[in-house]
PDB file of C-alpha atoms in Angstrom:
ATOM      1  CA  MET M   1     -12.429 -61.856  -9.387  1.00  0.00           C
ATOM      2  CA  LEU M   2     -14.395 -58.686  -8.509  1.00  0.00           C
ATOM      3  CA  ILE M   3     -12.426 -58.386  -4.918  1.00  0.00           C
ATOM      4  CA  ARG M   4      -9.275 -59.251  -6.335  1.00  0.00           C
ATOM      5  CA  ALA M   5      -9.670 -56.412  -9.249  1.00  0.00           C
ATOM      6  CA  GLY M   6     -10.673 -54.092  -6.455  1.00  0.00           C
ATOM      7  CA  ILE M   7      -7.727 -54.640  -4.528  1.00  0.00           C
ATOM      8  CA  ALA M   8      -5.349 -54.166  -7.419  1.00  0.00           C
ATOM      9  CA  ALA M   9      -7.112 -50.806  -8.079  1.00  0.00           C
ATOM     10  CA  LEU M  10      -6.458 -49.564  -4.674  1.00  0.00           C
ATOM     11  CA  LEU M  11      -2.946 -50.983  -4.967  1.00  0.00           C
ATOM     12  CA  ILE M  12      -2.136 -49.165  -8.288  1.00  0.00           C
ATOM     13  CA  ALA M  13      -3.789 -45.743  -6.679  1.00  0.00           C
ATOM     14  CA  ALA M  14      -1.659 -45.911  -3.451  1.00  0.00           C
ATOM     15  CA  ALA M  15       1.576 -46.349  -5.684  1.00  0.00           C
ATOM     16  CA  MET M  16       0.688 -43.397  -7.605  1.00  0.00           C
ATOM     17  CA  PRO M  17       2.103 -40.041  -6.524  1.00  0.00           C
ATOM     18  CA  LEU M  18      -0.527 -37.683  -4.950  1.00  0.00           C
ATOM     19  CA  GLN M  19      -0.644 -34.513  -6.903  1.00  0.00           C
ATOM     20  CA  ALA M  20       0.685 -31.768  -4.931  1.00  0.00           C
ATOM     21  CA  ALA M  21      -1.158 -28.844  -4.544  1.00  0.00           C
ATOM     22  CA  PRO M  22       0.056 -25.122  -5.922  1.00  0.00           C
ATOM     23  CA  ASP M  23       2.177 -23.273  -3.747  1.00  0.00           C
ATOM     24  CA  ALA M  24      -0.467 -20.524  -3.916  1.00  0.00           C
ATOM     25  CA  MET M  25      -3.301 -20.025  -6.443  1.00  0.00           C
ATOM     26  CA  VAL M  26      -5.089 -16.646  -7.363  1.00  0.00           C
ATOM     27  CA  GLU M  27      -8.574 -17.045  -6.458  1.00  0.00           C
ATOM     28  CA  GLY M  28     -10.061 -13.592  -7.400  1.00  0.00           C
ATOM     29  CA  VAL M  29      -8.762 -10.283  -9.003  1.00  0.00           C
ATOM     30  CA  GLN M  30     -10.551  -7.012  -9.031  1.00  0.00           C
ATOM     31  CA  LEU M  31      -8.533  -5.743 -12.023  1.00  0.00           C
ATOM     32  CA  PRO M  32      -6.197  -4.346 -12.646  1.00  0.00           C
ATOM     33  CA  ALA M  33      -3.090  -6.299 -11.599  1.00  0.00           C
ATOM     34  CA  TRP M  34       0.100  -7.764 -12.432  1.00  0.00           C
ATOM     35  CA  LEU M  35       2.427 -10.863 -11.868  1.00  0.00           C
ATOM     36  CA  ILE M  36       6.092  -9.974 -11.937  1.00  0.00           C
ATOM     37  CA  ARG M  37       8.148 -13.237 -12.150  1.00  0.00           C
ATOM     38  CA  ASP M  38      11.767 -13.547 -13.055  1.00  0.00           C
ATOM     39  CA  GLY M  39      11.992  -9.981 -14.324  1.00  0.00           C
ATOM     40  CA  GLN M  40       8.996 -10.582 -16.586  1.00  0.00           C
ATOM     41  CA  ARG M  41       5.619  -8.263 -15.822  1.00  0.00           C
ATOM     42  CA  GLU M  42       2.240  -9.777 -17.289  1.00  0.00           C
ATOM     43  CA  PRO M  43      -1.128  -9.245 -16.095  1.00  0.00           C
ATOM     44  CA  LEU M  44      -2.535 -11.431 -13.546  1.00  0.00           C
ATOM     45  CA  THR M  45      -5.720 -13.388 -13.845  1.00  0.00           C
ATOM     46  CA  ALA M  46      -7.603 -15.888 -11.731  1.00  0.00           C
ATOM     47  CA  GLY M  47      -6.546 -19.483 -11.750  1.00  0.00           C
ATOM     48  CA  THR M  48      -2.802 -18.809 -11.885  1.00  0.00           C
ATOM     49  CA  GLU M  49      -0.578 -20.390 -10.020  1.00  0.00           C
ATOM     50  CA  LEU M  50       1.991 -18.898  -7.961  1.00  0.00           C
ATOM     51  CA  LYS M  51       5.623 -19.940  -6.604  1.00  0.00           C
ATOM     52  CA  ALA M  52       8.144 -18.697  -4.067  1.00  0.00           C
ATOM     53  CA  ARG M  53       9.775 -15.467  -5.451  1.00  0.00           C
ATOM     54  CA  ASP M  54       6.784 -14.336  -7.348  1.00  0.00           C
ATOM     55  CA  GLU M  55       5.682 -10.636  -6.977  1.00  0.00           C
ATOM     56  CA  ILE M  56       2.194  -9.212  -7.371  1.00  0.00           C
ATOM     57  CA  ALA M  57       1.081  -5.626  -7.939  1.00  0.00           C
ATOM     58  CA  THR M  58      -2.333  -4.450  -7.933  1.00  0.00           C
ATOM     59  CA  GLY M  59      -3.571  -1.062  -9.668  1.00  0.00           C
ATOM     60  CA  SER M  60      -6.080   1.512  -8.594  1.00  0.00           C
ATOM     61  CA  ASN M  61      -9.283   0.304  -7.124  1.00  0.00           C
ATOM     62  CA  SER M  62      -7.838  -3.201  -7.161  1.00  0.00           C
ATOM     63  CA  ARG M  63      -8.381  -6.013  -5.141  1.00  0.00           C
ATOM     64  CA  LEU M  64      -6.396  -9.773  -4.793  1.00  0.00           C
ATOM     65  CA  LEU M  65      -7.208 -12.812  -3.181  1.00  0.00           C
ATOM     66  CA  LEU M  66      -4.824 -15.741  -3.016  1.00  0.00           C
ATOM     67  CA  ARG M  67      -5.265 -19.393  -1.415  1.00  0.00           C
ATOM     68  CA  LEU M  68      -1.813 -20.854  -0.128  1.00  0.00           C
ATOM     69  CA  GLY M  69      -1.363 -24.410  -0.440  1.00  0.00           C
ATOM     70  CA  ASP M  70      -2.679 -25.432   3.165  1.00  0.00           C
ATOM     71  CA  GLY M  71      -5.942 -23.200   2.728  1.00  0.00           C
ATOM     72  CA  SER M  72      -4.653 -20.231   4.285  1.00  0.00           C
ATOM     73  CA  LEU M  73      -5.841 -16.825   2.644  1.00  0.00           C
ATOM     74  CA  VAL M  74      -3.697 -13.767   1.330  1.00  0.00           C
ATOM     75  CA  LYS M  75      -5.356 -10.910   0.476  1.00  0.00           C
ATOM     76  CA  LEU M  76      -4.010  -7.163  -0.935  1.00  0.00           C
ATOM     77  CA  GLY M  77      -5.379  -3.712  -1.673  1.00  0.00           C
ATOM     78  CA  GLU M  78      -5.125  -1.461  -4.199  1.00  0.00           C
ATOM     79  CA  ASN M  79      -1.880  -0.194  -5.247  1.00  0.00           C
ATOM     80  CA  GLY M  80      -0.314  -2.873  -3.434  1.00  0.00           C
ATOM     81  CA  TRP M  81       2.890  -4.651  -3.817  1.00  0.00           C
ATOM     82  CA  LEU M  82       3.491  -8.256  -2.556  1.00  0.00           C
ATOM     83  CA  GLN M  83       6.497 -10.860  -2.747  1.00  0.00           C
ATOM     84  CA  ILE M  84       5.996 -14.607  -1.836  1.00  0.00           C
ATOM     85  CA  ALA M  85       9.733 -14.582  -0.297  1.00  0.00           C
ATOM     86  CA  GLU M  86       9.434 -18.197   0.515  1.00  0.00           C
ATOM     87  CA  LEU M  87       7.252 -20.547   0.692  1.00  0.00           C
ATOM     88  CA  ALA M  88       7.309 -24.456   1.779  1.00  0.00           C
ATOM     89  CA  GLN M  89       4.686 -26.704   2.689  1.00  0.00           C
ATOM     90  CA  ARG M  90       3.464 -30.354   3.302  1.00  0.00           C
ATOM     91  CA  GLN M  91      -0.058 -31.307   2.657  1.00  0.00           C
ATOM     92  CA  ALA M  92      -0.274 -34.038   4.467  1.00  0.00           C
ATOM     93  CA  LYS M  93       0.133 -32.157   7.637  1.00  0.00           C
ATOM     94  CA  ASN M  94      -1.026 -29.203   6.872  1.00  0.00           C
ATOM     95  CA  PHE M  95       2.327 -27.647   7.452  1.00  0.00           C
ATOM     96  CA  LEU M  96       3.220 -24.293   6.171  1.00  0.00           C
ATOM     97  CA  SER M  97       6.636 -22.279   6.283  1.00  0.00           C
ATOM     98  CA  ALA M  98       6.223 -18.772   4.581  1.00  0.00           C
ATOM     99  CA  THR M  99       7.759 -15.439   4.246  1.00  0.00           C
ATOM    100  CA  LEU M 100       5.610 -12.621   2.636  1.00  0.00           C
ATOM    101  CA  LYS M 101       7.080  -9.292   2.024  1.00  0.00           C
ATOM    102  CA  VAL M 102       4.626  -6.457   1.920  1.00  0.00           C
ATOM    103  CA  PHE M 103       6.070  -3.330   0.172  1.00  0.00           C
ATOM    104  CA  ALA M 104       2.740  -1.365  -0.377  1.00  0.00           C
ATOM    105  CA  GLY M 105      -0.939  -1.464   0.232  1.00  0.00           C
ATOM    106  CA  ALA M 106      -3.262  -3.171   2.510  1.00  0.00           C
ATOM    107  CA  PHE M 107      -2.679  -6.564   3.338  1.00  0.00           C
ATOM    108  CA  ARG M 108      -4.888  -9.512   5.355  1.00  0.00           C
ATOM    109  CA  TYR M 109      -3.368 -13.038   6.086  1.00  0.00           C
ATOM    110  CA  THR M 110      -6.006 -15.239   7.546  1.00  0.00           C
ATOM    111  CA  THR M 111      -4.498 -18.785   8.635  1.00  0.00           C
ATOM    112  CA  ALA M 112      -6.382 -22.044   7.354  1.00  0.00           C
ATOM    113  CA  PRO M 113      -8.634 -23.477  10.090  1.00  0.00           C
ATOM    114  CA  GLU M 114      -6.442 -26.376  11.397  1.00  0.00           C
ATOM    115  CA  PRO M 115      -2.717 -25.394  11.134  1.00  0.00           C
ATOM    116  CA  ALA M 116       0.270 -27.658  11.703  1.00  0.00           C
ATOM    117  CA  ALA M 117       1.860 -26.886  15.229  1.00  0.00           C
ATOM    118  CA  ASP M 118       4.964 -26.552  13.752  1.00  0.00           C
ATOM    119  CA  SER M 119       3.907 -23.867  10.770  1.00  0.00           C
ATOM    120  CA  GLU M 120       5.816 -20.791  10.770  1.00  0.00           C
ATOM    121  CA  VAL M 121       4.244 -17.724   8.970  1.00  0.00           C
ATOM    122  CA  THR M 122       6.406 -14.393   8.741  1.00  0.00           C
ATOM    123  CA  VAL M 123       4.989 -11.234   7.370  1.00  0.00           C
ATOM    124  CA  GLN M 124       7.341  -8.354   6.584  1.00  0.00           C
ATOM    125  CA  PHE M 125       6.042  -4.920   6.173  1.00  0.00           C
ATOM    126  CA  THR M 126       8.272  -1.728   5.710  1.00  0.00           C
ATOM    127  CA  THR M 127       8.980  -0.841   9.103  1.00  0.00           C
ATOM    128  CA  LEU M 128       7.588  -4.264  11.104  1.00  0.00           C
ATOM    129  CA  ILE M 129       8.047  -7.789  10.999  1.00  0.00           C
ATOM    130  CA  ALA M 130       5.037 -10.481  12.141  1.00  0.00           C
ATOM    131  CA  ARG M 131       5.592 -13.548  13.155  1.00  0.00           C
ATOM    132  CA  PHE M 132       2.897 -16.378  13.915  1.00  0.00           C
ATOM    133  CA  ASN M 133       1.654 -20.075  13.740  1.00  0.00           C
ATOM    134  CA  ALA M 134      -1.886 -19.284  13.382  1.00  0.00           C
ATOM    135  CA  ALA M 135      -3.499 -15.687  13.157  1.00  0.00           C
ATOM    136  CA  ASP M 136      -5.595 -13.398  11.124  1.00  0.00           C
ATOM    137  CA  ILE M 137      -3.865  -9.922  10.783  1.00  0.00           C
ATOM    138  CA  TRP M 138      -4.388  -7.005   8.726  1.00  0.00           C
ATOM    139  CA  GLY M 139      -1.696  -4.181   8.148  1.00  0.00           C
ATOM    140  CA  LYS M 140      -0.910  -0.998   6.171  1.00  0.00           C
ATOM    141  CA  LYS M 141       1.648   1.585   6.227  1.00  0.00           C
ATOM    142  CA  LEU M 142       0.258   4.981   6.843  1.00  0.00           C
ATOM    143  CA  SER M 143       1.635   8.181   5.886  1.00  0.00           C
ATOM    144  CA  ASP M 144       4.044   8.319   9.477  1.00  0.00           C
ATOM    145  CA  HIS M 145       3.530   4.899  10.838  1.00  0.00           C
ATOM    146  CA  GLN M 146       2.431   1.300  10.328  1.00  0.00           C
ATOM    147  CA  VAL M 147      -1.021  -0.305  11.461  1.00  0.00           C
ATOM    148  CA  LEU M 148      -1.134  -3.696  12.491  1.00  0.00           C
ATOM    149  CA  VAL M 149      -4.421  -5.319  13.446  1.00  0.00           C
ATOM    150  CA  LEU M 150      -4.497  -8.518  15.331  1.00  0.00           C
ATOM    151  CA  ILE M 151      -8.292  -9.892  14.419  1.00  0.00           C
ATOM    152  CA  ASP M 152      -7.451 -13.346  15.855  1.00  0.00           C
ATOM    153  CA  GLY M 153      -4.947 -15.079  17.176  1.00  0.00           C
ATOM    154  CA  LYS M 154      -1.423 -14.462  18.539  1.00  0.00           C
ATOM    155  CA  VAL M 155       1.526 -12.490  16.849  1.00  0.00           C
ATOM    156  CA  SER M 156       4.980 -11.543  17.677  1.00  0.00           C
ATOM    157  CA  VAL M 157       6.166  -8.274  16.379  1.00  0.00           C
ATOM    158  CA  ALA M 158       9.480  -6.631  16.015  1.00  0.00           C
ATOM    159  CA  ARG M 159      10.994  -3.930  14.161  1.00  0.00           C
ATOM    160  CA  VAL M 160      12.674  -4.643  10.769  1.00  0.00           C
ATOM    161  CA  ALA M 161      15.892  -3.041  11.667  1.00  0.00           C
ATOM    162  CA  GLU M 162      15.847  -4.038  15.318  1.00  0.00           C
ATOM    163  CA  SER M 163      14.409  -7.635  14.883  1.00  0.00           C
ATOM    164  CA  SER M 164      17.744  -9.304  15.813  1.00  0.00           C
ATOM    165  CA  ALA M 165      18.780  -6.654  18.905  1.00  0.00           C
ATOM    166  CA  SER M 166      15.316  -5.740  20.505  1.00  0.00           C
ATOM    167  CA  PRO M 167      12.621  -8.262  22.198  1.00  0.00           C
ATOM    168  CA  PRO M 168       9.701  -8.678  20.069  1.00  0.00           C
ATOM    169  CA  LEU M 169       6.287  -7.397  21.188  1.00  0.00           C
ATOM    170  CA  ASP M 170       3.382 -10.282  21.766  1.00  0.00           C
ATOM    171  CA  MET M 171       0.101  -9.317  20.722  1.00  0.00           C
ATOM    172  CA  LYS M 172      -2.374 -11.799  22.503  1.00  0.00           C
ATOM    173  CA  ASP M 173      -5.274 -10.223  22.528  1.00  0.00           C
ATOM    174  CA  ALA M 174      -7.782 -10.135  19.679  1.00  0.00           C
ATOM    175  CA  LEU M 175      -9.435  -7.096  18.308  1.00  0.00           C
ATOM    176  CA  THR M 176      -6.475  -4.775  19.076  1.00  0.00           C
ATOM    177  CA  PHE M 177      -4.177  -3.100  16.771  1.00  0.00           C
ATOM    178  CA  LEU M 178      -0.616  -1.577  16.892  1.00  0.00           C
ATOM    179  CA  GLN M 179       0.355   1.981  15.749  1.00  0.00           C
ATOM    180  CA  ALA M 180       4.141   2.063  15.296  1.00  0.00           C
ATOM    181  CA  PRO M 181       5.713   5.233  14.412  1.00  0.00           C
ATOM    182  CA  ARG M 182       8.793   5.304  12.337  1.00  0.00           C
ATOM    183  CA  SER M 183      10.886   5.235  15.471  1.00  0.00           C
ATOM    184  CA  GLY M 184      10.210   4.636  19.208  1.00  0.00           C
ATOM    185  CA  ALA M 185       7.802   2.490  21.016  1.00  0.00           C
ATOM    186  CA  GLY M 186       4.352   1.338  19.496  1.00  0.00           C
ATOM    187  CA  LYS M 187       1.111   1.588  21.282  1.00  0.00           C
ATOM    188  CA  ILE M 188      -1.392  -1.430  21.478  1.00  0.00           C
ATOM    189  CA  GLU M 189      -5.101  -0.348  21.943  1.00  0.00           C
ATOM    190  CA  PRO M 190      -8.235  -1.823  21.183  1.00  0.00           C
ATOM    191  CA  VAL M 191      -9.419  -1.598  17.938  1.00  0.00           C
ATOM    192  CA  GLN M 192     -13.105  -0.175  17.123  1.00  0.00           C
ATOM    193  CA  ILE M 193     -15.417  -2.632  15.248  1.00  0.00           C
ATOM    194  CA  GLU M 194     -16.405   0.177  12.884  1.00  0.00           C
ATOM    195  CA  GLN M 195     -12.851   1.131  12.060  1.00  0.00           C
ATOM    196  CA  LEU M 196     -12.280  -2.449  11.433  1.00  0.00           C
ATOM    197  CA  LYS M 197     -15.043  -2.788   9.070  1.00  0.00           C
ATOM    198  CA  ILE M 198     -13.466   0.228   7.049  1.00  0.00           C
ATOM    199  CA  TRP M 199     -10.033  -1.178   7.136  1.00  0.00           C
ATOM    200  CA  ALA M 200     -10.944  -4.703   6.140  1.00  0.00           C
ATOM    201  CA  ALA M 201     -13.015  -3.384   3.122  1.00  0.00           C
ATOM    202  CA  GLU M 202      -9.786  -2.316   1.755  1.00  0.00           C
ATOM    203  CA  THR M 203      -8.845  -5.921   0.907  1.00  0.00           C
ATOM    204  CA  GLU M 204     -12.071  -7.408   0.044  1.00  0.00           C
ATOM    205  CA  ILE M 205     -13.354  -8.126  -3.267  1.00  0.00           C
ATOM    206  CA  SER M 206     -16.939  -6.911  -2.982  1.00  0.00           C
ATOM    207  CA  GLU M 207     -19.645  -7.661  -5.427  1.00  0.00           C
ATOM    208  CA  GLY M 208     -20.467  -5.497  -8.373  1.00  0.00           C
ATOM    209  CA  GLN M 209     -16.895  -4.303  -8.773  1.00  0.00           C
ATOM    210  CA  GLY M 210     -16.240  -6.715 -12.083  1.00  0.00           C
ATOM    211  CA  ALA M 211     -13.932  -8.826 -10.523  1.00  0.00           C
ATOM    212  CA  ILE M 212     -12.839 -12.086 -12.008  1.00  0.00           C
ATOM    213  CA  ARG M 213     -12.962 -15.401  -9.952  1.00  0.00           C
ATOM    214  CA  ARG M 214     -10.896 -19.046 -10.403  1.00  0.00           C
ATOM    215  CA  GLY M 215     -13.733 -20.569 -12.345  1.00  0.00           C
ATOM    216  CA  GLY M 216     -15.716 -17.902 -13.702  1.00  0.00           C
ATOM    217  CA  LEU M 217     -17.530 -18.928 -17.033  1.00  0.00           C
ATOM    218  CA  TRP M 218     -18.709 -15.567 -18.124  1.00  0.00           C
ATOM    219  CA  LYS M 219     -16.184 -13.739 -20.810  1.00  0.00           C
ATOM    220  CA  LEU M 220     -16.222 -10.029 -21.893  1.00  0.00           C
ATOM    221  CA  ASN M 221     -16.110  -9.612 -25.601  1.00  0.00           C
ATOM    222  CA  LEU M 222     -14.374  -6.224 -26.166  1.00  0.00           C
ATOM    223  CA  ALA M 223     -13.991  -5.893 -29.951  1.00  0.00           C
ATOM    224  CA  LYS M 224     -13.661  -7.822 -33.084  1.00  0.00           C
ATOM    225  CA  TYR M 225     -11.406  -7.268 -35.919  1.00  0.00           C
ATOM    226  CA  ALA M 226     -11.180  -8.508 -39.432  1.00  0.00           C
ATOM    227  CA  ASN M 227      -7.160  -7.017 -39.228  1.00  0.00           C
ATOM    228  CA  GLN M 228      -5.227  -9.032 -36.830  1.00  0.00           C
ATOM    229  CA  ILE M 229      -2.796  -6.017 -36.415  1.00  0.00           C
ATOM    230  CA  GLN M 230      -5.532  -3.991 -34.779  1.00  0.00           C
ATOM    231  CA  ALA M 231      -6.536  -6.989 -32.405  1.00  0.00           C
ATOM    232  CA  LEU M 232      -3.140  -7.174 -31.530  1.00  0.00           C
ATOM    233  CA  SER M 233      -2.897  -3.706 -30.717  1.00  0.00           C
ATOM    234  CA  LEU M 234      -5.561  -3.634 -28.294  1.00  0.00           C
ATOM    235  CA  TYR M 235      -4.336  -6.866 -26.956  1.00  0.00           C
ATOM    236  CA  ASP M 236      -0.952  -5.411 -25.803  1.00  0.00           C
ATOM    237  CA  SER M 237      -2.461  -2.217 -24.633  1.00  0.00           C
ATOM    238  CA  LEU M 238      -5.130  -3.973 -22.293  1.00  0.00           C
ATOM    239  CA  ARG M 239      -2.378  -6.337 -20.986  1.00  0.00           C
ATOM    240  CA  ARG M 240       0.328  -3.550 -20.554  1.00  0.00           C
ATOM    241  CA  GLU M 241      -2.788  -1.824 -18.299  1.00  0.00           C
ATOM    242  CA  GLY M 242      -3.087  -5.229 -16.359  1.00  0.00           C
ATOM    243  CA  TYR M 243      -5.968  -6.688 -17.999  1.00  0.00           C
ATOM    244  CA  PRO M 244      -5.544 -10.170 -19.073  1.00  0.00           C
ATOM    245  CA  ALA M 245      -6.841  -9.884 -22.282  1.00  0.00           C
ATOM    246  CA  LEU M 246      -6.784 -12.958 -25.008  1.00  0.00           C
ATOM    247  CA  ILE M 247      -7.430 -13.097 -28.819  1.00  0.00           C
ATOM    248  CA  GLN M 248      -9.567 -15.922 -30.189  1.00  0.00           C
ATOM    249  CA  GLN M 249      -9.922 -16.512 -33.951  1.00  0.00           C
ATOM    250  CA  GLU M 250     -13.286 -16.958 -35.376  1.00  0.00           C
ATOM    251  CA  PRO M 251     -13.510 -18.743 -38.770  1.00  0.00           C
ATOM    252  CA  ARG M 252     -15.860 -16.819 -41.389  1.00  0.00           C
ATOM    253  CA  GLU M 253     -16.378 -17.397 -45.082  1.00  0.00           C
ATOM    254  CA  GLU M 254     -14.720 -13.737 -45.847  1.00  0.00           C
ATOM    255  CA  GLY M 255     -11.836 -14.313 -43.870  1.00  0.00           C
ATOM    256  CA  PRO M 256     -11.134 -14.730 -39.832  1.00  0.00           C
ATOM    257  CA  ALA M 257     -12.300 -12.359 -37.488  1.00  0.00           C
ATOM    258  CA  TYR M 258      -9.850 -11.542 -34.427  1.00  0.00           C
ATOM    259  CA  LEU M 259     -11.860 -11.431 -30.937  1.00  0.00           C
ATOM    260  CA  VAL M 260     -10.379  -9.597 -28.028  1.00  0.00           C
ATOM    261  CA  ARG M 261     -11.972 -10.670 -24.732  1.00  0.00           C
ATOM    262  CA  ILE M 262     -11.354 -11.028 -21.083  1.00  0.00           C
ATOM    263  CA  ALA M 263     -12.235 -14.670 -19.158  1.00  0.00           C
ATOM    264  CA  GLY M 264     -13.158 -15.890 -15.906  1.00  0.00           C
ATOM    265  CA  PHE M 265     -16.193 -13.736 -14.591  1.00  0.00           C
ATOM    266  CA  PRO M 266     -18.488 -15.229 -12.133  1.00  0.00           C
ATOM    267  CA  SER M 267     -21.502 -13.756 -13.800  1.00  0.00           C
ATOM    268  CA  GLU M 268     -22.741 -11.666 -16.630  1.00  0.00           C
ATOM    269  CA  LEU M 269     -23.526  -8.653 -14.385  1.00  0.00           C
ATOM    270  CA  GLU M 270     -19.621  -8.586 -13.301  1.00  0.00           C
ATOM    271  CA  ALA M 271     -18.618  -8.965 -16.718  1.00  0.00           C
ATOM    272  CA  ASN M 272     -20.654  -6.119 -17.792  1.00  0.00           C
ATOM    273  CA  LEU M 273     -19.515  -4.076 -15.156  1.00  0.00           C
ATOM    274  CA  LEU M 274     -16.163  -4.154 -16.058  1.00  0.00           C
ATOM    275  CA  GLY M 275     -17.083  -3.778 -19.528  1.00  0.00           C
ATOM    276  CA  ALA M 276     -18.646  -0.538 -18.947  1.00  0.00           C
ATOM    277  CA  ARG M 277     -15.383   0.605 -16.962  1.00  0.00           C
ATOM    278  CA  LEU M 278     -13.241  -0.210 -19.552  1.00  0.00           C
ATOM    279  CA  LYS M 279     -15.472   1.692 -22.061  1.00  0.00           C
ATOM    280  CA  GLN M 280     -15.350   4.891 -20.170  1.00  0.00           C
ATOM    281  CA  ILE M 281     -11.764   4.717 -20.940  1.00  0.00           C
ATOM    282  CA  ASN M 282     -11.957   3.635 -24.575  1.00  0.00           C
ATOM    283  CA  PRO M 283     -15.268   4.623 -26.033  1.00  0.00           C
ATOM    284  CA  ARG M 284     -14.597   2.750 -29.205  1.00  0.00           C
ATOM    285  CA  LEU M 285     -15.098  -0.469 -27.407  1.00  0.00           C
ATOM    286  CA  GLU M 286     -18.039  -2.623 -27.595  1.00  0.00           C
ATOM    287  CA  PRO M 287     -18.251  -4.739 -24.580  1.00  0.00           C
ATOM    288  CA  ILE M 288     -20.629  -7.667 -24.547  1.00  0.00           C
ATOM    289  CA  ALA M 289     -20.772 -10.434 -21.710  1.00  0.00           C
ATOM    290  CA  SER M 290     -21.322 -14.082 -23.318  1.00  0.00           C
ATOM    291  CA  LEU M 291     -20.747 -17.774 -22.234  1.00  0.00           C
ATOM    292  CA  GLN M 292     -19.141 -18.627 -25.567  1.00  0.00           C
TER     293      GLN M 292
END
């Protein structure tokens, strides 16, 4: 009977459809940041599931970390603007077909450890288009030229305006970078490790910056009001500025209190660091970190 029951359970499990992985997931955010979807703009928080056509914007001193369904990582630096133009994947074969458009800010893409042989990723910058199967790249538009760093892998690069007419430029050597002026030929040369560290830091969420992470349990309580309108006023203000504030109602004998908070911090320290920064902007806040 136990054997039959076990076989039955396996057959039922096999018949059930596998839960599809999200197209992309926000793993971490160094606030402020926004999600633009269907023309609506709202603050971005860790754990948000993203899909094709979504756009992401980051503010001053902000960073963003995304994980695509195949495990590839996407990072965006401050004052950035990214669109997930196209995204298709097959989880069973670790296949990914993606087009990402980087309109502003520093950007990094790191392919999953074992991508499918037929995966195709296109990253379009303002003047360059990079196409690859597997690569670790970093890019940013500077004042008069685009920089594209090949950290690892192979990349085919073309001009946006010339992509259909001019042969692409192949980058095959790790730790090299392309400097592409607005017009004319680009130049590929080795990248100095110290320079790469400086550039890479522009897209990394470092500890001690008050960032939120997917699965973070700590909360930052910013203010408590007896008046719901006051709580809504602060809530609206924070969300406009790119901070994913929430309102929690607390029952009391004298009437409910309304707590304005931000959730998702991996530690008390990270919560308090953002609290200190927000208090500088709004001295009336009384930030307190908690697990409740």
